[in-house]
Short mmCIF file of C-alpha atoms (C1' of nucleotides) in Angstrom, two decimals:
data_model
loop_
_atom_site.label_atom_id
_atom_site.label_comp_id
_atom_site.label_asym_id
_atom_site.label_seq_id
_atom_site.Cartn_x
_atom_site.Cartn_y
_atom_site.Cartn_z
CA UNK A 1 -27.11 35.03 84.89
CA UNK A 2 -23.54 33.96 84.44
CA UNK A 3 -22.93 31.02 86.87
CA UNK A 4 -19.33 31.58 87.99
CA UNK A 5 -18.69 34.47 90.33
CA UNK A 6 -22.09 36.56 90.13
CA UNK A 7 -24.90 35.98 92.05
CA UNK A 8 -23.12 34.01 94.76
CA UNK A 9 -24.41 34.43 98.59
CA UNK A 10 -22.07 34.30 101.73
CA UNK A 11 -18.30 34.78 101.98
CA UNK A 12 -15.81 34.33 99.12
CA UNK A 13 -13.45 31.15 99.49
CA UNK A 14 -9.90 31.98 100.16
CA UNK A 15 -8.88 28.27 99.14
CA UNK A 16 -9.88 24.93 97.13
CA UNK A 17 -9.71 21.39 97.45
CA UNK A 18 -7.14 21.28 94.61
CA UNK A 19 -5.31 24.27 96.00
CA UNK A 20 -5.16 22.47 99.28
CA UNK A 21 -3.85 18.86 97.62
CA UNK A 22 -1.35 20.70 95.59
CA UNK A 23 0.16 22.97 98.93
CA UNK A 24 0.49 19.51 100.52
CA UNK A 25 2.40 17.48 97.81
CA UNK A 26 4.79 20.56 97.99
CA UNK A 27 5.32 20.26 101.73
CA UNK A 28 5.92 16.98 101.27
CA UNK A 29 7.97 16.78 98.41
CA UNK A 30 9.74 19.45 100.40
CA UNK A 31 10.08 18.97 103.54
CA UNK A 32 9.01 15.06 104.56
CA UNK A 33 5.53 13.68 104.75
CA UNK A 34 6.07 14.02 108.76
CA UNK A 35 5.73 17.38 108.45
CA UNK A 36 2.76 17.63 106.98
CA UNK A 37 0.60 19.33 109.42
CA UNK A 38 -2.29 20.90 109.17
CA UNK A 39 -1.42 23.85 110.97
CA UNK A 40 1.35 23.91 108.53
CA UNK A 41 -0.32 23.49 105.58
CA UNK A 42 -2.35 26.07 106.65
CA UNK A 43 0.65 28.30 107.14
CA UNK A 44 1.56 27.02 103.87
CA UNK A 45 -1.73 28.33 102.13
CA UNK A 46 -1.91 31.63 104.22
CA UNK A 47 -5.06 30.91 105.53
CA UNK A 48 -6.48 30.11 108.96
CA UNK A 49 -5.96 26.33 110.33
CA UNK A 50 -9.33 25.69 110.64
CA UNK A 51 -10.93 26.82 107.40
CA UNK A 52 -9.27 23.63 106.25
CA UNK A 53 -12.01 22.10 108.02
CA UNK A 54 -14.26 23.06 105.47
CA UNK A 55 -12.78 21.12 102.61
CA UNK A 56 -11.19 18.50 103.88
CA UNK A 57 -13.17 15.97 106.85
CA UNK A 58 -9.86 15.03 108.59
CA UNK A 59 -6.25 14.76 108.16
CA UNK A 60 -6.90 11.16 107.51
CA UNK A 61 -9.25 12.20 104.57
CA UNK A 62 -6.50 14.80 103.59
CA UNK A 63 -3.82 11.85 103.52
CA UNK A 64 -6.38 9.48 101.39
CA UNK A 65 -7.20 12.12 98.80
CA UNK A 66 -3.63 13.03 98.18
CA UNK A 67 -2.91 9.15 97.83
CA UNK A 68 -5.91 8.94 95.62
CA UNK A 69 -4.94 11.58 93.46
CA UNK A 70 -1.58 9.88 93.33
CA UNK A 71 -2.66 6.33 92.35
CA UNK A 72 -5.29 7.98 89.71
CA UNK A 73 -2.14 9.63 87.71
CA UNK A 74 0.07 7.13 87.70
CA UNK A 75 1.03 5.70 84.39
CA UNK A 76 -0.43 2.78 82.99
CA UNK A 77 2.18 0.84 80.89
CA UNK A 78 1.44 -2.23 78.69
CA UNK A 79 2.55 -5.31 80.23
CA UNK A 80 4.13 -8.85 79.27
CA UNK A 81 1.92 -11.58 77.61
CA UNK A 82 3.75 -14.37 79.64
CA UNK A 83 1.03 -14.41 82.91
CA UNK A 84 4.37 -15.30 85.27
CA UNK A 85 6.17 -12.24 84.05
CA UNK A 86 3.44 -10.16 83.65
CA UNK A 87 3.06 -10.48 87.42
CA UNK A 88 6.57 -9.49 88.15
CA UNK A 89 5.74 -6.85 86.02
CA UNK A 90 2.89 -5.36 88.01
CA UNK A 91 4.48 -5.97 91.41
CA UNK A 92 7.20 -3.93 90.13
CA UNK A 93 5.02 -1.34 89.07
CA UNK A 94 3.35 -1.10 92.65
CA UNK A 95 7.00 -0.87 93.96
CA UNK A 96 8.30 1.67 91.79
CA UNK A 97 5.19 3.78 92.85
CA UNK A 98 5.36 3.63 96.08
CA UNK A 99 9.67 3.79 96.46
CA UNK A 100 8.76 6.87 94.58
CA UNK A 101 6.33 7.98 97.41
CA UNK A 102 7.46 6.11 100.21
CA UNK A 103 5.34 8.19 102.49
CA UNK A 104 2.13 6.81 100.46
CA UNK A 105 3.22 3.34 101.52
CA UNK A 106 3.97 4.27 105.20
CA UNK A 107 0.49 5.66 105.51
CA UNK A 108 -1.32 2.99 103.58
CA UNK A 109 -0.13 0.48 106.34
CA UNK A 110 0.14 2.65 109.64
CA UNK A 111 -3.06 3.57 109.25
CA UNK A 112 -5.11 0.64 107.69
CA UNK A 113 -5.60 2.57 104.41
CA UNK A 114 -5.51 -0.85 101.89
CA UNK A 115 -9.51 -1.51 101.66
CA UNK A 116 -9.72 2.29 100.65
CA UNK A 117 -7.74 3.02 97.79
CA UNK A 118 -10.48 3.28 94.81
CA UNK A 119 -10.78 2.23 91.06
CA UNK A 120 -7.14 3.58 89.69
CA UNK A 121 -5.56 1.57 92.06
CA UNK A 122 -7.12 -1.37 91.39
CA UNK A 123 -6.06 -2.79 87.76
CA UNK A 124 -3.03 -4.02 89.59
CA UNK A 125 -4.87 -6.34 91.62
CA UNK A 126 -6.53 -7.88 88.59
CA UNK A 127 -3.86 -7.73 86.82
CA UNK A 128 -2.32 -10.11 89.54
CA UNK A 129 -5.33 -12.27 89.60
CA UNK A 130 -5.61 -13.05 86.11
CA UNK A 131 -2.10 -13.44 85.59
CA UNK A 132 -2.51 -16.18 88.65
CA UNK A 133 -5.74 -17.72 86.66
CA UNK A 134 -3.63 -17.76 83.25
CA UNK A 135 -1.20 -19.73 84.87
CA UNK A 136 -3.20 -21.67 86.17
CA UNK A 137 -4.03 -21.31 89.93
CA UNK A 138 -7.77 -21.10 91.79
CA UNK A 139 -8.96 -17.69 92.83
CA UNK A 140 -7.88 -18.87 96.35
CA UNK A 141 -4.51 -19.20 94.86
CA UNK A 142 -4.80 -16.06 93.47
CA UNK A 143 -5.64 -13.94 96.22
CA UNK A 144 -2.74 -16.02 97.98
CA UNK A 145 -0.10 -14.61 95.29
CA UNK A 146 -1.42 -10.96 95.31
CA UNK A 147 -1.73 -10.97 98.86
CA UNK A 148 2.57 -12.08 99.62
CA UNK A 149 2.94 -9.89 96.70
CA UNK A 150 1.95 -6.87 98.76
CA UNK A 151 3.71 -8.22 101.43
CA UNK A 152 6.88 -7.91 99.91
CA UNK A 153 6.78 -4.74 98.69
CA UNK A 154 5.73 -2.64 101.31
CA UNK A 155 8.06 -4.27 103.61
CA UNK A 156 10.53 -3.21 101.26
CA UNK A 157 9.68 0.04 100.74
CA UNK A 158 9.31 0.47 104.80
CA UNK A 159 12.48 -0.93 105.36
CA UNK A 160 14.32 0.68 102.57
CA UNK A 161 12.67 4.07 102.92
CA UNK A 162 13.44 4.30 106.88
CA UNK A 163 17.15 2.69 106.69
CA UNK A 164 17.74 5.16 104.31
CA UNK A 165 16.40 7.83 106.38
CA UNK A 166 19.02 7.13 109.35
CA UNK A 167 22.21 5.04 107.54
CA UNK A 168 22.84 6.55 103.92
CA UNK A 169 24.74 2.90 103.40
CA UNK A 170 24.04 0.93 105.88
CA UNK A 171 20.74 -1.73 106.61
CA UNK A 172 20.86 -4.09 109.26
CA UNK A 173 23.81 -4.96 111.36
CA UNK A 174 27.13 -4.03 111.01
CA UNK A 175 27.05 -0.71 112.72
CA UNK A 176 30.49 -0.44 114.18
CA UNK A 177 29.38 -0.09 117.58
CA UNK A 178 27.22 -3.39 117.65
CA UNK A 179 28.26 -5.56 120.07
CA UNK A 180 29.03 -8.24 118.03
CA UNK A 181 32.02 -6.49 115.98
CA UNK A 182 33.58 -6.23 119.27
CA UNK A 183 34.91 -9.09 121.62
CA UNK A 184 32.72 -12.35 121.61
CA UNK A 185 31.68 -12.55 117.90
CA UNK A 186 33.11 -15.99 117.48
CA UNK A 187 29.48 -17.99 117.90
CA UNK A 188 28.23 -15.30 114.90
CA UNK A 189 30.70 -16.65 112.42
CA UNK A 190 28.88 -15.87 109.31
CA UNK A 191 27.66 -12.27 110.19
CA UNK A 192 31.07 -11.53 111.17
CA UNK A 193 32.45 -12.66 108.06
CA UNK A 194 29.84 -10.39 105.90
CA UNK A 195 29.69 -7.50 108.37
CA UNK A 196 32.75 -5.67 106.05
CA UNK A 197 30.45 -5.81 102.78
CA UNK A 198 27.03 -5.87 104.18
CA UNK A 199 26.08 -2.45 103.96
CA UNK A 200 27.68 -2.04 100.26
CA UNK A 201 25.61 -5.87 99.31
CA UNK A 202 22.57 -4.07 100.71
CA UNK A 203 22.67 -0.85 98.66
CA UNK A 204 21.52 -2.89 95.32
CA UNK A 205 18.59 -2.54 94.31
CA UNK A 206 17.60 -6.29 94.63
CA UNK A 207 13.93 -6.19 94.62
CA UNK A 208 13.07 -7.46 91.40
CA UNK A 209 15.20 -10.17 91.81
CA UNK A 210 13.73 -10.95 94.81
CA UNK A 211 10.04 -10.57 93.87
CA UNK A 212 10.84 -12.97 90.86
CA UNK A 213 12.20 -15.57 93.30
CA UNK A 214 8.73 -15.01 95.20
CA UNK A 215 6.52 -15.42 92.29
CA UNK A 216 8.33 -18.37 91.11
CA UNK A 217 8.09 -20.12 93.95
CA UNK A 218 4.01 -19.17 94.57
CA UNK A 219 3.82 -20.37 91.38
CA UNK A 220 5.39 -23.93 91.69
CA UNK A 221 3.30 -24.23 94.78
CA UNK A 222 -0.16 -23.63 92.63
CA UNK A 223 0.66 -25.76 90.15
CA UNK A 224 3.46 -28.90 90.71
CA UNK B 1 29.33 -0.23 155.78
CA UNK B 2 26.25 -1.54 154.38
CA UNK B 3 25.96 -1.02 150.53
CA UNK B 4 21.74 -1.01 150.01
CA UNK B 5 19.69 1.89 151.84
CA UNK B 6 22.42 3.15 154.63
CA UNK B 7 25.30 5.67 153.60
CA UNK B 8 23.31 7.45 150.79
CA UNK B 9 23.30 10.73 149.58
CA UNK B 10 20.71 12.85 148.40
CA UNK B 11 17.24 12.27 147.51
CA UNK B 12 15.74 8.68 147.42
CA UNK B 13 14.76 7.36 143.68
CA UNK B 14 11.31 6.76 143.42
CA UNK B 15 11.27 4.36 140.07
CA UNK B 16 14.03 2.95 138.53
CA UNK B 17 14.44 1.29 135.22
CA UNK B 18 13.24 -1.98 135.24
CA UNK B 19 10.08 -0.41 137.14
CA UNK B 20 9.43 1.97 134.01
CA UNK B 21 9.79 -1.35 131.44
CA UNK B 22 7.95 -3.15 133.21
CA UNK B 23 4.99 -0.12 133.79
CA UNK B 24 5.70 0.61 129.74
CA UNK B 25 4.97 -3.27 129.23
CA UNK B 26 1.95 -3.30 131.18
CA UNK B 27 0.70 -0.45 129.55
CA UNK B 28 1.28 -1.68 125.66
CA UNK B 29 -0.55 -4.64 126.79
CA UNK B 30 -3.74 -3.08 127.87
CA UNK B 31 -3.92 -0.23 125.62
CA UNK B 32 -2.16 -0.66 122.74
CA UNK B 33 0.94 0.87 121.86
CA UNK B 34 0.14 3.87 120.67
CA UNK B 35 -0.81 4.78 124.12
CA UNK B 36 2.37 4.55 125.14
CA UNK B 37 2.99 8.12 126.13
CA UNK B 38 5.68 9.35 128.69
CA UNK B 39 3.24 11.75 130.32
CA UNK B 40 1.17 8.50 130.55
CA UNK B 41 3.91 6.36 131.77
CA UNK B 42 4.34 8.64 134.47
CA UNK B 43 1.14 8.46 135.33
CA UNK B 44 0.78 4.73 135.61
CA UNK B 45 3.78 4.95 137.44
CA UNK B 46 2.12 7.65 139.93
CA UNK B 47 5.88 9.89 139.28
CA UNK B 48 6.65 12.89 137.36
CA UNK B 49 6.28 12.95 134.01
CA UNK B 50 10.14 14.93 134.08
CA UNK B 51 11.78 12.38 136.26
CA UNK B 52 11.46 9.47 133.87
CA UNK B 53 13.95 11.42 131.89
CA UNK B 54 16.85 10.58 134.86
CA UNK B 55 16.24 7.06 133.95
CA UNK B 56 16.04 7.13 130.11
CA UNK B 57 17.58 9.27 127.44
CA UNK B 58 14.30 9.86 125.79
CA UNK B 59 11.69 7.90 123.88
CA UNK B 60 13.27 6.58 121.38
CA UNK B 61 15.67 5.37 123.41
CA UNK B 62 12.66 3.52 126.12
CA UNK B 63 11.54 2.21 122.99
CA UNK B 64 14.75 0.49 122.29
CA UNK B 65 15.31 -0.97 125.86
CA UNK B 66 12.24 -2.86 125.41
CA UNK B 67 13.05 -4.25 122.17
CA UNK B 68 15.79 -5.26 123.31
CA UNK B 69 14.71 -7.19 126.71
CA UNK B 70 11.60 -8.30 124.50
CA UNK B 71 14.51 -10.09 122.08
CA UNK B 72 16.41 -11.34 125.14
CA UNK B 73 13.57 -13.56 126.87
CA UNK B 74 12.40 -15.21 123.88
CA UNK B 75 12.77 -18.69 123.55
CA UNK B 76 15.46 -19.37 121.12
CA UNK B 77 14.46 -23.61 120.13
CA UNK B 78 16.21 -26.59 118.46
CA UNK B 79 15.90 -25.98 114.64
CA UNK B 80 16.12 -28.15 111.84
CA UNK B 81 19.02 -29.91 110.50
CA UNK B 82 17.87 -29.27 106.97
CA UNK B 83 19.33 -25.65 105.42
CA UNK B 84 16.14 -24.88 103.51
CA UNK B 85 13.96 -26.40 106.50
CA UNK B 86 16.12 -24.47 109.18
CA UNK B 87 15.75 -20.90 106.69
CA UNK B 88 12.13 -21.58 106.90
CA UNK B 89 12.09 -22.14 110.56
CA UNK B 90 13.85 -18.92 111.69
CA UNK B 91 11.90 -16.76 109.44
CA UNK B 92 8.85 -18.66 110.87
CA UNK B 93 10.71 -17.41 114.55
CA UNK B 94 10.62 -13.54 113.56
CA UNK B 95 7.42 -13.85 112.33
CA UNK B 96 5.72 -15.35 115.35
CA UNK B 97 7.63 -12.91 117.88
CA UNK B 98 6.70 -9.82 116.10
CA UNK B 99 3.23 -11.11 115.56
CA UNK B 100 2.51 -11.28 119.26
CA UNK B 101 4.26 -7.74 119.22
CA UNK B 102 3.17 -6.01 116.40
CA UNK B 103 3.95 -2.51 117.83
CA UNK B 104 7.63 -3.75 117.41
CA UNK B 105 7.47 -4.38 114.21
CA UNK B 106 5.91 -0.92 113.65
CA UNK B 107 8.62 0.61 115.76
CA UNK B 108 10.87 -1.03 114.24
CA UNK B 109 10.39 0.13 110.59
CA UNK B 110 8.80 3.97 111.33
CA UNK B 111 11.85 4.89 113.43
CA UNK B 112 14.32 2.92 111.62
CA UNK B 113 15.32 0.79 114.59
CA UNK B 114 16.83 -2.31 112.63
CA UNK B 115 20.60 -1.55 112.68
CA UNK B 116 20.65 -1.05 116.51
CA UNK B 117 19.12 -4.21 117.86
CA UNK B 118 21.54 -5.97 119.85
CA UNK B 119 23.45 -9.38 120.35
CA UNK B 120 20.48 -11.24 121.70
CA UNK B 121 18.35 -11.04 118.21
CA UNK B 122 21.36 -11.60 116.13
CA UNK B 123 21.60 -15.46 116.45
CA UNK B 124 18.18 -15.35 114.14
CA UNK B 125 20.09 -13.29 111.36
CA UNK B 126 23.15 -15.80 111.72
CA UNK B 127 20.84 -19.10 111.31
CA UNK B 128 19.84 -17.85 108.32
CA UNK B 129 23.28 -16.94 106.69
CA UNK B 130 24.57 -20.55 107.70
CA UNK B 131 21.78 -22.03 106.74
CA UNK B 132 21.99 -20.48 102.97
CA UNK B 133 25.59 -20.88 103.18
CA UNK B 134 25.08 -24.88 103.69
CA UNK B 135 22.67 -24.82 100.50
CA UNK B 136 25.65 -23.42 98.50
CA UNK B 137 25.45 -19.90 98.30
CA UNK B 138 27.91 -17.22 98.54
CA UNK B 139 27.71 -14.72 101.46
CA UNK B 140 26.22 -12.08 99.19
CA UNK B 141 23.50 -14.47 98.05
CA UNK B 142 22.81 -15.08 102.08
CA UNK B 143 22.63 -11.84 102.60
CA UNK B 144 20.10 -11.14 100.25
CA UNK B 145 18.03 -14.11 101.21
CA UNK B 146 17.79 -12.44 104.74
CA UNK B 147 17.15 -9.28 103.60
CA UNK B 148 14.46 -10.68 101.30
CA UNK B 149 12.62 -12.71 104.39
CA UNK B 150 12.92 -9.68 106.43
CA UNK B 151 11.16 -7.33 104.08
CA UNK B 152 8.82 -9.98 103.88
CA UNK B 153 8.02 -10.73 107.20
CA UNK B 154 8.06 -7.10 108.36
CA UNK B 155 5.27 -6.39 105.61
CA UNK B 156 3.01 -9.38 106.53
CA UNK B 157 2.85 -8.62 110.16
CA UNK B 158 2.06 -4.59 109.44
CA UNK B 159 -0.56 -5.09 106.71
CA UNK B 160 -2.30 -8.02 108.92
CA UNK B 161 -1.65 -5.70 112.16
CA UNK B 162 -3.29 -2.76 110.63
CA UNK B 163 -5.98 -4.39 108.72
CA UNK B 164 -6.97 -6.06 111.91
CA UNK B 165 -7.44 -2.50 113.76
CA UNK B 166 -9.78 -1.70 111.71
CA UNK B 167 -11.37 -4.43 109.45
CA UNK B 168 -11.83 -7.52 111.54
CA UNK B 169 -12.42 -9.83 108.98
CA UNK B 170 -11.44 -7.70 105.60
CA UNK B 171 -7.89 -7.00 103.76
CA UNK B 172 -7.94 -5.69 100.60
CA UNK B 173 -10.80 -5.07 98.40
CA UNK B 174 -14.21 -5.71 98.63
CA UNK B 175 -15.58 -2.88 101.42
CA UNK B 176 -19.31 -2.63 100.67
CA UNK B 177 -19.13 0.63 99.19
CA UNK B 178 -15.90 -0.05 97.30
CA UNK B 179 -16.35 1.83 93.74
CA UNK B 180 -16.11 -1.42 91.75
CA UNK B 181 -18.81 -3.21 93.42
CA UNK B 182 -21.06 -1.47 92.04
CA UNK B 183 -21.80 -0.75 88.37
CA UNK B 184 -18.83 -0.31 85.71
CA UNK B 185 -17.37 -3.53 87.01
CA UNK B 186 -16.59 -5.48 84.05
CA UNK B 187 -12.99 -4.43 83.64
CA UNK B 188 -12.13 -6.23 87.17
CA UNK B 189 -13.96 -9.67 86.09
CA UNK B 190 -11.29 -11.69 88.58
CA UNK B 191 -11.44 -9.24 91.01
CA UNK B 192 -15.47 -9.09 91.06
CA UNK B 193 -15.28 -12.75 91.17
CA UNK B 194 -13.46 -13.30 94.30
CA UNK B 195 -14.88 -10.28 96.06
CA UNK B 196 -17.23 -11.85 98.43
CA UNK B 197 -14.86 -14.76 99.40
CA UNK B 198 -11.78 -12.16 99.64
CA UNK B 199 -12.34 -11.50 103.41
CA UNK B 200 -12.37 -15.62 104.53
CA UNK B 201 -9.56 -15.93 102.49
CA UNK B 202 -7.27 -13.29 103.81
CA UNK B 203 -8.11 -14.86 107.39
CA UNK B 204 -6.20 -17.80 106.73
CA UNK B 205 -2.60 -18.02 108.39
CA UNK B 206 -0.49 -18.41 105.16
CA UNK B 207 2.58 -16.87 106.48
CA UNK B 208 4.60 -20.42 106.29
CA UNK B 209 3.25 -21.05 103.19
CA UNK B 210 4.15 -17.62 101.48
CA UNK B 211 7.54 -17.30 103.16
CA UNK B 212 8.41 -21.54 101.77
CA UNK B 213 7.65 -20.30 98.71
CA UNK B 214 9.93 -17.37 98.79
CA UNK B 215 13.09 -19.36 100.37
CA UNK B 216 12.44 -21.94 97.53
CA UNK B 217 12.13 -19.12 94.77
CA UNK B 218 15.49 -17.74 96.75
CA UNK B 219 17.47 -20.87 96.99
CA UNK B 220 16.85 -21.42 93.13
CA UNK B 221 17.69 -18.76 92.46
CA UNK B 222 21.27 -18.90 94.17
CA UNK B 223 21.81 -22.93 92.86
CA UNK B 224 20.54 -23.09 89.71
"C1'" DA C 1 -21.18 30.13 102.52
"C1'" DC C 2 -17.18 30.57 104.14
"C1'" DC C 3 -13.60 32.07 107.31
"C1'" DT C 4 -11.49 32.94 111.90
"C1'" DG C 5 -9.33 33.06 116.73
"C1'" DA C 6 -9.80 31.14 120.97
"C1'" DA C 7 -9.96 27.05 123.29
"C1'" DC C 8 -9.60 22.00 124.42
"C1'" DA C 9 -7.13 18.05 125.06
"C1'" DC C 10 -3.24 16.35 124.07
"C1'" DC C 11 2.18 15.47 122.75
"C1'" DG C 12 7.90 15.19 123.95
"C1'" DT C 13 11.33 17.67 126.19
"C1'" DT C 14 14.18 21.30 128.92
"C1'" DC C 15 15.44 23.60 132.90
"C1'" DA C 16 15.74 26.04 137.18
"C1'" DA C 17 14.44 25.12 141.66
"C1'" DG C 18 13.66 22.10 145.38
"C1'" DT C 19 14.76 18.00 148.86
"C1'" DA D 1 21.30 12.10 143.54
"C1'" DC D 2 17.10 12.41 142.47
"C1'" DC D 3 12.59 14.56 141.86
"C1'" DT D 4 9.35 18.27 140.43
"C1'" DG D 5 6.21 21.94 138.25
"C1'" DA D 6 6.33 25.35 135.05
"C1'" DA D 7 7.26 26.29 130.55
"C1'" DC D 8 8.33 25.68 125.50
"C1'" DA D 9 7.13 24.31 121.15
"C1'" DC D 10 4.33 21.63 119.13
"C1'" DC D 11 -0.07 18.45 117.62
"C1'" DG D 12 -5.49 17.61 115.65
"C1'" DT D 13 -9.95 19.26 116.26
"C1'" DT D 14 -14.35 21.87 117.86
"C1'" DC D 15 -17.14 25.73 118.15
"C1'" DA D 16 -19.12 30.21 118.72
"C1'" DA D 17 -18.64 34.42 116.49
"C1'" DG D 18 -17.78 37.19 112.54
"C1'" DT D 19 -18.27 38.72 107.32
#
DNA sequence: ACCTGAACACCGTTCAAGT
DNA sequence: ACCTGAACACCGTTCAAGT
């Protein structure tokens, strides 16, 4: 008896798990993680809403698949020998994935995702952890860098990601109908001065920079 | 003529603005803020759910207002004289007022509120620009060490938020059924090792300690 | 086995009609 | 001026019925 499509009982499927994952990275990639629905990935597959029901638990499931999928294919470059750098090194990594997805990152941390993502994901971590224990620091320590490590980033990535989303160029303040570019500015000296350049100063991509200036000074704290 | 109840025309209101905050307030408070809803609003409010729309553009917009009286009424205290110590301080500020508001901070980066907060939050922003600028750095340099305390205070208080929703005591890694606490462990030695003291650790307030070390990493950075 | 439409319990928002 | 219900265009999810 072959085993593939002979012999089967009930209805035939109209759709897969993998069919289903790769319809949703093209809605998103198309259209906005927002819109993924899934009445509209349905729509998207040509099949009824609620067959997706039979391969997926909930959209919640749906959402940590996809991100699981996502983590699992995600390159795996050699890193640094130097423990301090080779923590910069991974942090970056974990940012460049995510700023590539920033949906993945909104979801992990609207929704309390962090204490699911499985094995692929999780190199980083130790790769964090030993880097702290090279250098020197306690596991307590450790956790402490990884932990203001992830911090960081997705903040980051939220921030960046949404700004962008609303002001192509601009960040935080100097929209030109805040209150403080008009009349009564003078007790916001500094702001004032910067408001001109602030939104061109905050189009760099600065993270690095600042995630070396973080694990520098975790670092110094661990070990004086 | 009188100028209160007499001489009116048309229909009496039944709500009016500070009402709805202060029914939008009450509600946050006792059932989180994704409950907010405007159908629910009205209800709490025993109107219409259509009339709250004569008193506010829309939700967004409801949103905003009570950022922005949130931002106004908090207490705004001596700081230190120090630049670093008075940095620290203000980030310290943020922190704490978002903590005891976490839906703001989640409002705050999902609908890209940041560039429209008004005058009454700004002094925060301005501490922190005159305090780097008293340490020696340029205005670009202060304006990337509030960016970089921003990104990191916004992702502290949504990972901790989040996790809390749903993991009392747990963060990151080691959920019970997490793949790598069970067999084919050995390439996550560090990460093994910590596991079962992760969730004690991550309980600890380390938000001052994590955002010294960043401002010190920072302020190196900018004077070397 | 697998698929489906109808239905439930929600959303934010608009708009013509009422007072 | 202000309020209102009905309606529009959506959500995620359940469930009995069909193939």
């Amino acid at each position: 008896m072959p085993r593939s499509t002979a012999g089967q009982t009930g209805r035939p499927p109209v759709t897969s798990r993998p069919e289903i994952l790769a319809a949703a990275r093209r809605l998103i990639d198309r259209d906005g993680w927002e819109k993924l629905t899934i009445r509209g990935l349905a729509g998207e597959l040509g099949i009824g809403a609620t067959t997706l029901y039979h391969h997926v638990r909930d959209k919640e499931d749906l959402l940590l698949l996809l991100l699981t999928e996502y983590a699992a294919q995600l390159p795996r470059p050699e890193l640094p020998a130097d423990p301090r750098d080779r923590i910069v090194a991974a942090g970056v990594l974990i940012h460049d994935a995510f700023a590539a997805w920033p949906w993945a990152a909104e979801v992990l941390t609207t929704d309390g995702f962090i204490a699911r993502i499985g094995d692929p994901a999780l190199w980083v971590v130790e790769t964090i952890l030993a880097g702290a224990a090279d250098h020197g620091c306690t596991p307590e320590q450790g956790v402490l860098v990884f932990r203001n490590i992830w911090y960081f980033t997705v903040g980051e990535i939220l921030v960046r990601a949404n700004t962008a989303r609303r002001h192509p160029d601009a960040d935080f303040p100097p929209a030109e109908n805040s209150p403080f570019t008009g009349g009564g500015s003078e007790h916001l000296p500094y702001l004032t001065a910067v408001a001109p350049q602030w939104g061109e100063i905050a189009q760099a991509n600065t993270f690095a920079q600042g995630l070396t200036a973080l694990v520098d000074g975790l670092l110094a704290q661990a070990k004086p």
